[in-house]
mmCIF file of C-alpha atoms in Angstrom:
data_model
loop_
_atom_site.group_PDB
_atom_site.id
_atom_site.type_symbol
_atom_site.label_atom_id
_atom_site.label_comp_id
_atom_site.label_asym_id
_atom_site.label_seq_id
_atom_site.Cartn_x
_atom_site.Cartn_y
_atom_site.Cartn_z
ATOM 1 C CA MET A 3 -6.132 -7.482 16.749
ATOM 2 C CA ALA A 4 -2.952 -5.901 15.459
ATOM 3 C CA ALA A 5 -4.028 -2.546 16.865
ATOM 4 C CA LEU A 6 -4.724 -4.159 20.195
ATOM 5 C CA SER A 7 -1.370 -5.810 20.385
ATOM 6 C CA ALA A 8 0.472 -2.616 19.533
ATOM 7 C CA GLY A 9 -1.259 -0.896 22.540
ATOM 8 C CA ARG A 10 -0.322 -3.629 24.793
ATOM 9 C CA THR A 11 3.186 -3.610 23.547
ATOM 10 C CA ALA A 12 3.778 0.231 24.079
ATOM 11 C CA VAL A 13 2.319 -0.007 27.738
ATOM 12 C CA ARG A 14 4.676 -3.252 28.529
ATOM 13 C CA GLY A 15 7.560 -1.245 27.218
ATOM 14 C CA LEU A 16 6.491 1.749 29.174
ATOM 15 C CA LEU A 17 6.188 -0.075 32.478
ATOM 16 C CA ARG A 18 8.473 -3.186 32.283
ATOM 17 C CA ALA A 19 11.797 -2.041 30.811
ATOM 18 C CA PRO A 20 14.349 -4.355 32.359
ATOM 19 C CA ARG A 21 16.494 -2.648 35.199
ATOM 20 C CA GLY A 22 19.759 -1.378 33.774
ATOM 21 C CA LEU A 23 18.952 -1.620 29.972
ATOM 22 C CA CYS A 24 17.909 1.074 27.819
ATOM 23 C CA ARG A 25 15.296 -1.184 26.098
ATOM 24 C CA PRO A 26 13.319 0.056 23.021
ATOM 25 C CA LEU A 27 9.708 0.842 24.152
ATOM 26 C CA GLY A 28 7.998 -2.537 23.517
ATOM 27 C CA ALA A 29 10.375 -3.584 20.728
ATOM 28 C CA SER A 30 10.946 -7.239 19.812
ATOM 29 C CA ALA A 31 14.145 -9.184 20.636
ATOM 30 C CA ALA A 32 14.910 -8.885 17.140
ATOM 31 C CA LEU A 33 14.960 -5.044 17.292
ATOM 32 C CA GLN A 34 17.087 -4.913 20.350
ATOM 33 C CA GLN A 35 19.739 -7.037 18.436
ATOM 34 C CA ILE A 36 20.130 -4.688 15.625
ATOM 35 C CA PRO A 37 23.747 -3.072 15.667
ATOM 36 C CA ARG A 38 23.793 0.525 16.834
ATOM 37 C CA ALA A 39 27.314 1.980 17.006
ATOM 38 C CA LYS A 40 26.582 5.169 19.151
ATOM 39 C CA SER A 41 24.394 3.454 21.544
ATOM 40 C CA GLU A 42 26.691 0.400 21.987
ATOM 41 C CA ASN A 43 29.617 2.987 22.571
ATOM 42 C CA ALA A 44 27.505 4.959 25.065
ATOM 43 C CA LYS A 45 26.539 1.682 27.002
ATOM 44 C CA SER A 46 30.145 0.712 27.147
ATOM 45 C CA GLU A 47 30.947 3.788 28.925
ATOM 46 C CA GLY A 48 28.169 3.264 31.334
ATOM 47 C CA THR A 49 25.853 5.775 29.828
ATOM 48 C CA PHE A 50 22.800 6.261 27.797
ATOM 49 C CA GLN A 51 22.330 8.049 24.713
ATOM 50 C CA VAL A 52 19.427 10.081 24.416
ATOM 51 C CA THR A 53 18.188 12.357 21.490
ATOM 52 C CA MET A 54 17.674 16.130 22.194
ATOM 53 C CA LEU A 55 15.715 18.409 20.236
ATOM 54 C CA PRO A 56 15.633 21.931 21.975
ATOM 55 C CA GLY A 57 12.941 23.225 19.828
ATOM 56 C CA ASP A 58 11.782 26.927 19.478
ATOM 57 C CA GLY A 59 10.858 29.550 22.020
ATOM 58 C CA VAL A 60 12.231 29.072 25.422
ATOM 59 C CA GLY A 61 12.956 25.482 24.522
ATOM 60 C CA PRO A 62 16.918 25.854 24.182
ATOM 61 C CA GLU A 63 16.820 27.660 27.609
ATOM 62 C CA LEU A 64 15.058 24.731 29.199
ATOM 63 C CA MET A 65 17.252 22.214 27.647
ATOM 64 C CA HIS A 66 20.272 24.140 29.057
ATOM 65 C CA ALA A 67 18.398 23.933 32.475
ATOM 66 C CA VAL A 68 18.245 20.191 31.958
ATOM 67 C CA LYS A 69 21.827 19.844 30.984
ATOM 68 C CA GLU A 70 22.985 21.698 34.066
ATOM 69 C CA VAL A 71 20.947 19.839 36.528
ATOM 70 C CA PHE A 72 21.924 16.315 34.968
ATOM 71 C CA LYS A 73 25.571 17.443 35.259
ATOM 72 C CA ALA A 74 25.098 18.505 38.921
ATOM 73 C CA ALA A 75 23.514 15.101 39.611
ATOM 74 C CA SER A 76 26.117 13.076 37.549
ATOM 75 C CA VAL A 77 23.375 11.513 35.378
ATOM 76 C CA PRO A 78 24.792 8.910 32.944
ATOM 77 C CA VAL A 79 23.256 10.226 29.951
ATOM 78 C CA VAL A 80 25.025 11.567 26.599
ATOM 79 C CA PHE A 81 22.621 13.850 24.434
ATOM 80 C CA ASP A 82 22.693 13.650 20.718
ATOM 81 C CA GLU A 83 21.583 17.235 20.031
ATOM 82 C CA HIS A 84 19.766 18.196 16.844
ATOM 83 C CA HIS A 85 18.152 21.504 15.741
ATOM 84 C CA LEU A 86 14.929 21.154 13.898
ATOM 85 C CA SER A 87 12.991 24.579 13.583
ATOM 86 C CA GLU A 88 10.708 25.875 10.806
ATOM 87 C CA VAL A 89 10.658 29.298 12.216
ATOM 88 C CA GLN A 90 14.432 29.489 12.393
ATOM 89 C CA ASN A 91 14.963 28.139 8.829
ATOM 90 C CA MET A 92 16.428 24.900 10.372
ATOM 91 C CA ALA A 93 14.071 22.393 8.997
ATOM 92 C CA SER A 94 14.434 20.126 5.916
ATOM 93 C CA GLU A 95 13.988 16.539 4.864
ATOM 94 C CA GLU A 96 17.694 15.938 5.663
ATOM 95 C CA LYS A 97 17.416 17.362 9.232
ATOM 96 C CA LEU A 98 14.284 15.251 9.839
ATOM 97 C CA ASP A 99 15.965 12.284 8.634
ATOM 98 C CA GLU A 100 19.025 12.949 10.844
ATOM 99 C CA VAL A 101 16.498 13.067 13.915
ATOM 100 C CA VAL A 102 14.864 9.881 12.873
ATOM 101 C CA ASP A 103 18.341 8.027 12.534
ATOM 102 C CA SER A 104 19.178 9.461 15.806
ATOM 103 C CA MET A 105 15.955 7.956 17.314
ATOM 104 C CA LYS A 106 16.562 4.567 15.822
ATOM 105 C CA GLU A 107 19.726 4.455 17.675
ATOM 106 C CA SER A 108 18.645 5.980 21.193
ATOM 107 C CA LYS A 109 14.921 4.870 21.145
ATOM 108 C CA VAL A 110 14.667 7.807 23.643
ATOM 109 C CA ALA A 111 14.350 11.540 23.093
ATOM 110 C CA ILE A 112 13.607 14.820 25.015
ATOM 111 C CA ILE A 113 12.205 17.401 23.011
ATOM 112 C CA GLY A 114 11.017 21.265 23.294
ATOM 113 C CA LYS A 115 8.225 22.626 21.343
ATOM 114 C CA ILE A 116 8.575 22.695 17.687
ATOM 115 C CA HIS A 117 6.692 25.824 16.727
ATOM 116 C CA THR A 118 4.385 25.384 13.755
ATOM 117 C CA PRO A 119 3.719 28.637 11.537
ATOM 118 C CA MET A 120 0.187 29.468 10.640
ATOM 119 C CA GLU A 121 1.459 30.475 7.180
ATOM 120 C CA TYR A 122 0.599 28.058 4.463
ATOM 121 C CA LYS A 123 3.984 27.486 2.301
ATOM 122 C CA GLY A 124 2.871 24.527 0.226
ATOM 123 C CA GLU A 125 3.222 21.857 3.045
ATOM 124 C CA LEU A 126 0.150 21.288 5.075
ATOM 125 C CA ALA A 127 2.050 18.840 7.818
ATOM 126 C CA SER A 128 4.347 20.497 10.216
ATOM 127 C CA TYR A 129 7.790 19.081 10.934
ATOM 128 C CA ASP A 130 6.551 18.220 14.470
ATOM 129 C CA MET A 131 3.620 16.154 12.944
ATOM 130 C CA ARG A 132 5.728 14.593 10.343
ATOM 131 C CA LEU A 133 8.294 13.498 13.077
ATOM 132 C CA ARG A 134 5.572 12.008 15.090
ATOM 133 C CA ARG A 135 4.195 9.966 12.074
ATOM 134 C CA LYS A 136 7.680 8.855 11.102
ATOM 135 C CA LEU A 137 8.068 7.490 14.697
ATOM 136 C CA ASP A 138 4.440 6.376 14.971
ATOM 137 C CA LEU A 139 4.293 8.060 18.472
ATOM 138 C CA PHE A 140 0.488 7.337 18.563
ATOM 139 C CA ALA A 141 0.029 7.693 22.398
ATOM 140 C CA ASN A 142 0.603 11.144 24.192
ATOM 141 C CA VAL A 143 0.437 10.734 27.908
ATOM 142 C CA VAL A 144 0.050 13.980 30.183
ATOM 143 C CA HIS A 145 -0.042 13.324 34.001
ATOM 144 C CA VAL A 146 -1.894 16.466 35.569
ATOM 145 C CA LYS A 147 -0.875 16.360 39.385
ATOM 146 C CA SER A 148 -1.008 19.153 41.971
ATOM 147 C CA LEU A 149 2.454 20.255 43.226
ATOM 148 C CA PRO A 150 2.548 20.415 47.208
ATOM 149 C CA GLY A 151 3.244 23.970 48.277
ATOM 150 C CA TYR A 152 1.321 25.535 45.313
ATOM 151 C CA LYS A 153 -2.175 26.168 45.937
ATOM 152 C CA THR A 154 -4.718 26.535 43.166
ATOM 153 C CA ARG A 155 -8.355 26.526 43.172
ATOM 154 C CA HIS A 156 -8.299 22.688 43.051
ATOM 155 C CA ASN A 157 -5.737 20.839 45.012
ATOM 156 C CA ASN A 158 -4.789 17.452 45.348
ATOM 157 C CA LEU A 159 -5.515 16.614 41.562
ATOM 158 C CA ASP A 160 -4.282 13.499 40.035
ATOM 159 C CA LEU A 161 -5.362 12.746 36.683
ATOM 160 C CA VAL A 162 -4.064 11.361 33.297
ATOM 161 C CA ILE A 163 -4.864 12.525 29.706
ATOM 162 C CA ILE A 164 -4.208 10.041 26.900
ATOM 163 C CA ARG A 165 -4.585 11.206 23.341
ATOM 164 C CA GLU A 166 -4.301 9.593 19.841
ATOM 165 C CA GLN A 167 -1.994 11.844 17.989
ATOM 166 C CA THR A 168 -1.421 10.401 14.542
ATOM 167 C CA GLU A 169 -4.838 11.088 13.017
ATOM 168 C CA GLY A 170 -8.035 12.794 13.813
ATOM 169 C CA GLU A 171 -8.178 16.678 12.735
ATOM 170 C CA TYR A 172 -4.373 16.532 12.384
ATOM 171 C CA SER A 173 -4.199 14.395 9.447
ATOM 172 C CA SER A 174 -3.158 17.402 7.081
ATOM 173 C CA LEU A 175 -5.750 16.621 4.604
ATOM 174 C CA GLU A 176 -7.188 19.984 3.377
ATOM 175 C CA HIS A 177 -8.009 21.594 0.113
ATOM 176 C CA GLU A 178 -10.247 24.067 -1.535
ATOM 177 C CA SER A 179 -13.128 22.162 -3.433
ATOM 178 C CA ALA A 180 -14.504 25.433 -4.840
ATOM 179 C CA LYS A 181 -13.469 29.093 -4.356
ATOM 180 C CA GLY A 182 -13.899 30.229 -0.891
ATOM 181 C CA VAL A 183 -14.802 26.664 0.179
ATOM 182 C CA ILE A 184 -12.231 24.572 2.002
ATOM 183 C CA GLU A 185 -12.643 20.954 3.155
ATOM 184 C CA CYS A 186 -10.610 19.679 6.068
ATOM 185 C CA LEU A 187 -10.699 15.894 6.602
ATOM 186 C CA LYS A 188 -10.847 14.453 9.981
ATOM 187 C CA ILE A 189 -9.685 10.749 9.812
ATOM 188 C CA ILE A 190 -10.703 8.177 12.450
ATOM 189 C CA THR A 191 -9.663 4.564 11.929
ATOM 190 C CA ARG A 192 -10.964 1.462 13.667
ATOM 191 C CA ALA A 193 -7.342 0.215 14.057
ATOM 192 C CA LYS A 194 -5.883 3.313 15.700
ATOM 193 C CA SER A 195 -8.860 3.894 17.879
ATOM 194 C CA GLN A 196 -8.600 0.296 19.264
ATOM 195 C CA ARG A 197 -4.919 0.767 19.718
ATOM 196 C CA ILE A 198 -5.201 4.098 21.723
ATOM 197 C CA ALA A 199 -8.112 2.605 23.927
ATOM 198 C CA LYS A 200 -6.126 -0.526 24.602
ATOM 199 C CA PHE A 201 -3.109 1.678 25.701
ATOM 200 C CA ALA A 202 -5.560 3.597 27.850
ATOM 201 C CA PHE A 203 -6.823 0.558 29.651
ATOM 202 C CA ASP A 204 -3.484 -1.129 29.864
ATOM 203 C CA TYR A 205 -2.136 2.132 31.529
ATOM 204 C CA ALA A 206 -4.781 2.162 33.916
ATOM 205 C CA THR A 207 -4.289 -1.562 34.792
ATOM 206 C CA LYS A 208 -0.582 -1.295 35.292
ATOM 207 C CA LYS A 209 -0.770 2.005 37.260
ATOM 208 C CA GLY A 210 -3.556 0.769 39.537
ATOM 209 C CA ARG A 211 -6.145 3.392 38.290
ATOM 210 C CA SER A 212 -9.939 2.536 38.777
ATOM 211 C CA LYS A 213 -11.640 4.484 35.949
ATOM 212 C CA VAL A 214 -11.173 5.399 32.106
ATOM 213 C CA THR A 215 -13.431 8.060 30.573
ATOM 214 C CA ALA A 216 -13.718 8.289 26.651
ATOM 215 C CA VAL A 217 -14.115 11.797 25.786
ATOM 216 C CA HIS A 218 -15.987 12.258 22.227
ATOM 217 C CA LYS A 219 -18.425 14.485 20.116
ATOM 218 C CA ALA A 220 -20.188 11.498 18.785
ATOM 219 C CA ASN A 221 -23.562 13.247 19.220
ATOM 220 C CA ILE A 222 -22.733 15.586 16.326
ATOM 221 C CA MET A 223 -19.776 13.426 14.257
ATOM 222 C CA LYS A 224 -21.867 10.311 14.412
ATOM 223 C CA LEU A 225 -19.537 8.232 12.101
ATOM 224 C CA GLY A 226 -16.093 9.371 13.071
ATOM 225 C CA ASP A 227 -16.384 9.923 16.870
ATOM 226 C CA GLY A 228 -19.005 7.249 16.750
ATOM 227 C CA LEU A 229 -16.342 4.932 15.706
ATOM 228 C CA PHE A 230 -13.834 6.102 18.166
ATOM 229 C CA LEU A 231 -16.610 5.726 20.956
ATOM 230 C CA GLN A 232 -17.413 2.121 19.750
ATOM 231 C CA CYS A 233 -13.867 1.025 19.956
ATOM 232 C CA CYS A 234 -13.290 2.201 23.274
ATOM 233 C CA GLU A 235 -16.737 0.586 24.431
ATOM 234 C CA GLU A 236 -15.574 -2.698 22.910
ATOM 235 C CA VAL A 237 -12.052 -2.633 24.489
ATOM 236 C CA ALA A 238 -13.661 -1.625 27.897
ATOM 237 C CA GLU A 239 -15.448 -5.081 27.859
ATOM 238 C CA LEU A 240 -12.132 -6.778 28.247
ATOM 239 C CA TYR A 241 -11.365 -4.798 31.474
ATOM 240 C CA PRO A 242 -14.162 -5.502 33.731
ATOM 241 C CA LYS A 243 -12.410 -4.468 36.858
ATOM 242 C CA ILE A 244 -11.926 -0.913 35.516
ATOM 243 C CA LYS A 245 -14.925 1.491 35.446
ATOM 244 C CA PHE A 246 -15.742 2.980 32.139
ATOM 245 C CA ASP A 247 -17.739 5.855 31.176
ATOM 246 C CA THR A 248 -18.278 8.449 28.483
ATOM 247 C CA MET A 249 -18.436 12.327 28.050
ATOM 248 C CA ILE A 250 -19.088 14.594 25.356
ATOM 249 C CA ILE A 251 -16.066 16.955 24.914
ATOM 250 C CA ASP A 252 -17.887 20.431 25.759
ATOM 251 C CA ASN A 253 -19.213 18.809 29.033
ATOM 252 C CA CYS A 254 -15.793 17.422 29.893
ATOM 253 C CA CYS A 255 -14.270 20.851 29.729
ATOM 254 C CA MET A 256 -16.806 22.343 32.072
ATOM 255 C CA GLN A 257 -16.723 19.475 34.491
ATOM 256 C CA LEU A 258 -12.914 19.715 34.633
ATOM 257 C CA VAL A 259 -13.164 23.165 35.806
ATOM 258 C CA GLN A 260 -16.116 22.561 38.254
ATOM 259 C CA ASN A 261 -15.103 19.085 39.576
ATOM 260 C CA PRO A 262 -12.007 17.551 38.191
ATOM 261 C CA TYR A 263 -11.870 15.072 41.148
ATOM 262 C CA GLN A 264 -14.410 12.808 39.110
ATOM 263 C CA PHE A 265 -11.731 11.990 36.556
ATOM 264 C CA ASP A 266 -9.007 9.437 36.790
ATOM 265 C CA VAL A 267 -7.809 8.416 33.084
ATOM 266 C CA LEU A 268 -9.314 10.172 30.173
ATOM 267 C CA VAL A 269 -8.794 8.787 26.631
ATOM 268 C CA MET A 270 -9.576 10.780 23.515
ATOM 269 C CA PRO A 271 -8.981 11.636 19.818
ATOM 270 C CA ASN A 272 -6.173 14.015 18.766
ATOM 271 C CA LEU A 273 -7.642 17.732 18.800
ATOM 272 C CA TYR A 274 -9.621 17.125 22.004
ATOM 273 C CA GLY A 275 -6.494 15.940 23.826
ATOM 274 C CA ASN A 276 -4.743 18.927 22.743
ATOM 275 C CA ILE A 277 -7.301 21.246 24.296
ATOM 276 C CA ILE A 278 -7.841 19.135 27.392
ATOM 277 C CA ASP A 279 -4.011 19.015 27.932
ATOM 278 C CA ASN A 280 -3.952 22.745 28.036
ATOM 279 C CA LEU A 281 -6.965 23.243 30.229
ATOM 280 C CA ALA A 282 -6.001 20.563 32.750
ATOM 281 C CA ALA A 283 -2.576 22.194 32.934
ATOM 282 C CA GLY A 284 -3.931 25.395 33.980
ATOM 283 C CA LEU A 285 -5.690 23.671 37.078
ATOM 284 C CA VAL A 286 -2.346 22.859 38.542
ATOM 285 C CA GLY A 287 -0.071 25.891 37.527
ATOM 286 C CA GLY A 288 0.124 26.214 33.845
ATOM 287 C CA ALA A 289 2.278 25.034 31.024
ATOM 288 C CA GLY A 290 5.438 25.464 32.909
ATOM 289 C CA VAL A 291 4.649 22.617 35.624
ATOM 290 C CA VAL A 292 3.153 19.800 33.686
ATOM 291 C CA PRO A 293 5.319 17.076 32.055
ATOM 292 C CA GLY A 294 4.289 15.023 29.155
ATOM 293 C CA GLU A 295 5.481 11.990 27.119
ATOM 294 C CA SER A 296 4.643 10.242 23.771
ATOM 295 C CA TYR A 297 4.971 6.552 22.940
ATOM 296 C CA SER A 298 5.215 4.145 20.036
ATOM 297 C CA ALA A 299 5.687 0.439 20.105
ATOM 298 C CA GLU A 300 9.290 1.247 19.792
ATOM 299 C CA TYR A 301 10.184 4.846 20.921
ATOM 300 C CA ALA A 302 9.581 7.006 23.849
ATOM 301 C CA VAL A 303 9.779 10.870 23.683
ATOM 302 C CA PHE A 304 9.488 13.162 26.717
ATOM 303 C CA GLU A 305 8.405 16.732 26.503
ATOM 304 C CA MET A 306 6.190 19.426 28.086
ATOM 305 C CA GLY A 307 2.692 18.479 28.616
ATOM 306 C CA ALA A 308 1.102 21.687 27.340
ATOM 307 C CA ARG A 309 3.247 22.470 24.360
ATOM 308 C CA HIS A 310 3.703 26.274 24.199
ATOM 309 C CA PRO A 311 6.967 27.751 22.929
ATOM 310 C CA PHE A 312 6.403 30.799 25.119
ATOM 311 C CA ALA A 313 8.080 33.006 22.549
ATOM 312 C CA GLN A 314 7.719 36.238 24.447
ATOM 313 C CA ALA A 315 9.867 34.982 27.135
ATOM 314 C CA VAL A 316 12.861 34.363 24.846
ATOM 315 C CA GLY A 317 16.189 35.480 26.283
ATOM 316 C CA ARG A 318 14.532 37.062 29.296
ATOM 317 C CA ASN A 319 15.565 34.301 31.671
ATOM 318 C CA ILE A 320 11.955 33.995 33.172
ATOM 319 C CA ALA A 321 10.783 30.634 31.770
ATOM 320 C CA ASN A 322 9.681 27.995 34.353
ATOM 321 C CA PRO A 323 11.947 24.798 33.873
ATOM 322 C CA THR A 324 9.712 22.737 36.135
ATOM 323 C CA ALA A 325 7.782 20.847 33.371
ATOM 324 C CA MET A 326 10.924 20.179 31.506
ATOM 325 C CA LEU A 327 12.901 18.874 34.479
ATOM 326 C CA LEU A 328 9.949 16.551 35.505
ATOM 327 C CA SER A 329 9.859 15.293 31.963
ATOM 328 C CA ALA A 330 13.482 14.682 32.068
ATOM 329 C CA SER A 331 12.975 12.794 35.550
ATOM 330 C CA ASN A 332 10.584 10.652 33.888
ATOM 331 C CA MET A 333 12.929 9.900 30.982
ATOM 332 C CA LEU A 334 15.352 8.636 33.391
ATOM 333 C CA ARG A 335 12.703 6.418 35.059
ATOM 334 C CA HIS A 336 12.194 5.055 31.750
ATOM 335 C CA LEU A 337 15.682 4.345 31.498
ATOM 336 C CA ASN A 338 15.483 2.571 34.703
ATOM 337 C CA LEU A 339 17.864 5.169 36.176
ATOM 338 C CA GLU A 340 15.517 5.205 39.275
ATOM 339 C CA PHE A 341 18.010 6.760 41.676
ATOM 340 C CA HIS A 342 18.809 9.896 39.383
ATOM 341 C CA SER A 343 15.067 10.248 38.493
ATOM 342 C CA ASN A 344 13.934 10.532 42.147
ATOM 343 C CA LEU A 345 16.875 12.602 42.919
ATOM 344 C CA ILE A 346 15.913 15.490 40.366
ATOM 345 C CA SER A 347 12.191 15.163 40.866
ATOM 346 C CA ASP A 348 12.583 15.376 44.702
ATOM 347 C CA ALA A 349 14.725 18.430 44.268
ATOM 348 C CA VAL A 350 12.397 20.088 41.871
ATOM 349 C CA LYS A 351 9.264 19.288 44.149
ATOM 350 C CA LYS A 352 11.111 20.579 47.252
ATOM 351 C CA VAL A 353 11.923 24.044 45.697
ATOM 352 C CA ILE A 354 8.083 24.287 44.632
ATOM 353 C CA LYS A 355 7.153 23.137 48.153
ATOM 354 C CA VAL A 356 9.501 25.495 50.043
ATOM 355 C CA GLY A 357 8.102 28.337 48.018
ATOM 356 C CA LYS A 358 11.041 30.708 48.397
ATOM 357 C CA VAL A 359 12.248 30.399 44.662
ATOM 358 C CA ARG A 360 9.186 30.777 42.116
ATOM 359 C CA THR A 361 9.302 32.120 38.737
ATOM 360 C CA ARG A 362 6.588 34.651 37.349
ATOM 361 C CA ASP A 363 4.231 32.237 36.251
ATOM 362 C CA LEU A 364 3.747 30.948 39.797
ATOM 363 C CA GLY A 365 3.580 34.400 41.399
ATOM 364 C CA GLY A 366 7.108 34.886 42.037
ATOM 365 C CA TYR A 367 10.163 37.059 40.936
ATOM 366 C CA CYS A 368 12.818 34.707 40.294
ATOM 367 C CA THR A 369 14.458 33.831 37.188
ATOM 368 C CA THR A 370 15.070 30.655 35.365
ATOM 369 C CA SER A 371 18.724 30.601 36.587
ATOM 370 C CA ASP A 372 17.608 31.150 40.187
ATOM 371 C CA PHE A 373 15.332 28.138 39.971
ATOM 372 C CA VAL A 374 17.687 26.052 38.439
ATOM 373 C CA LYS A 375 20.414 26.773 41.070
ATOM 374 C CA SER A 376 18.055 26.130 43.760
ATOM 375 C CA VAL A 377 17.179 22.696 42.425
ATOM 376 C CA ILE A 378 21.151 21.976 42.131
ATOM 377 C CA ASP A 379 21.355 23.128 45.713
ATOM 378 C CA ASN A 380 18.817 20.795 46.687
ATOM 379 C CA LEU A 381 20.490 17.882 44.887
ATOM 380 C CA HIS A 382 23.934 18.489 46.669
ATOM 381 C CA PRO A 383 23.551 21.152 49.345
ATOM 382 C CA HIS A 384 27.246 22.273 48.920
ATOM 383 C CA TYR A 385 27.434 22.004 45.006
ATOM 384 C CA GLY A 386 29.258 24.982 43.630
ATOM 385 C CA ALA A 387 30.166 26.231 47.113
#
């Protein structure tokens, strides 16, 4: 029951934050009353404090784009910026604790992709995963929606992918049981499976969605994925107005490519969600256009839906800032800054729809700076003139 309550609490915070207040996502009244000096100072000035982690790859460039657009739109947000990176030797327990402390004050963050090196250096859990665990960011939500004006094989898509992201294959439990034999443990628990299932059905209910599909591999992993599937089936019974079906992960990938319109909300364990996020992003334009967000009962983190550092584009001014700008817009909506949220999302979508300014990933020749300037021009036609 505690897991079901946590799922409900997170969605309530996601959808019902009181207007004009930066309320912790689903936090109790007691949590809201804890003194937070920086946040209180920010509020007294009419602004909101938001934790920012630029990340690796093109992350810093995309965050610069966010700052430029926020400045042009006069968004009342102050960023508390922290740099956490394993590949740039800017990762330590001290830095991780600083980020967590900042999150305890702001409750909201916008982050770039923190790249995870493949080399094993004595610690299995990446700093990205450790941060998500410390904040208990159990629900990742990626809204895959076609952008008017940019045609793909499948147009008018509108589906939501919800993944559990604190256990599963990403539990960082590996060891060499015998020479040349590695055991990698996948952890599935009833509590966390119920929690993410409850979150998915609550999300579908609040957003007016009609169907939830549980994605699994219970035909092979009969106990692990079997438990996840069982939890989803049990929770589905509590929501008779929402259609529920199940699909094996490999078939789901094929169905997404052939007929993605059959899906509405999909819920799944960690690794499957990571794969499906990227596959679905490719249906509407790629990693550069799909926003994402992660929730705990207390925190909200906004990021790109398909997490790619795009390292080969670093310093070339060619990265597409659409996904990060739309994530930033979603963050503003979470803060109940509806006017600024709509102002930015409308400007970004107008640039895409007009089609004159497009980055290389969308078949154009424009730079990141060109795109940002065009967005700003659509915020205020005479800005910078």
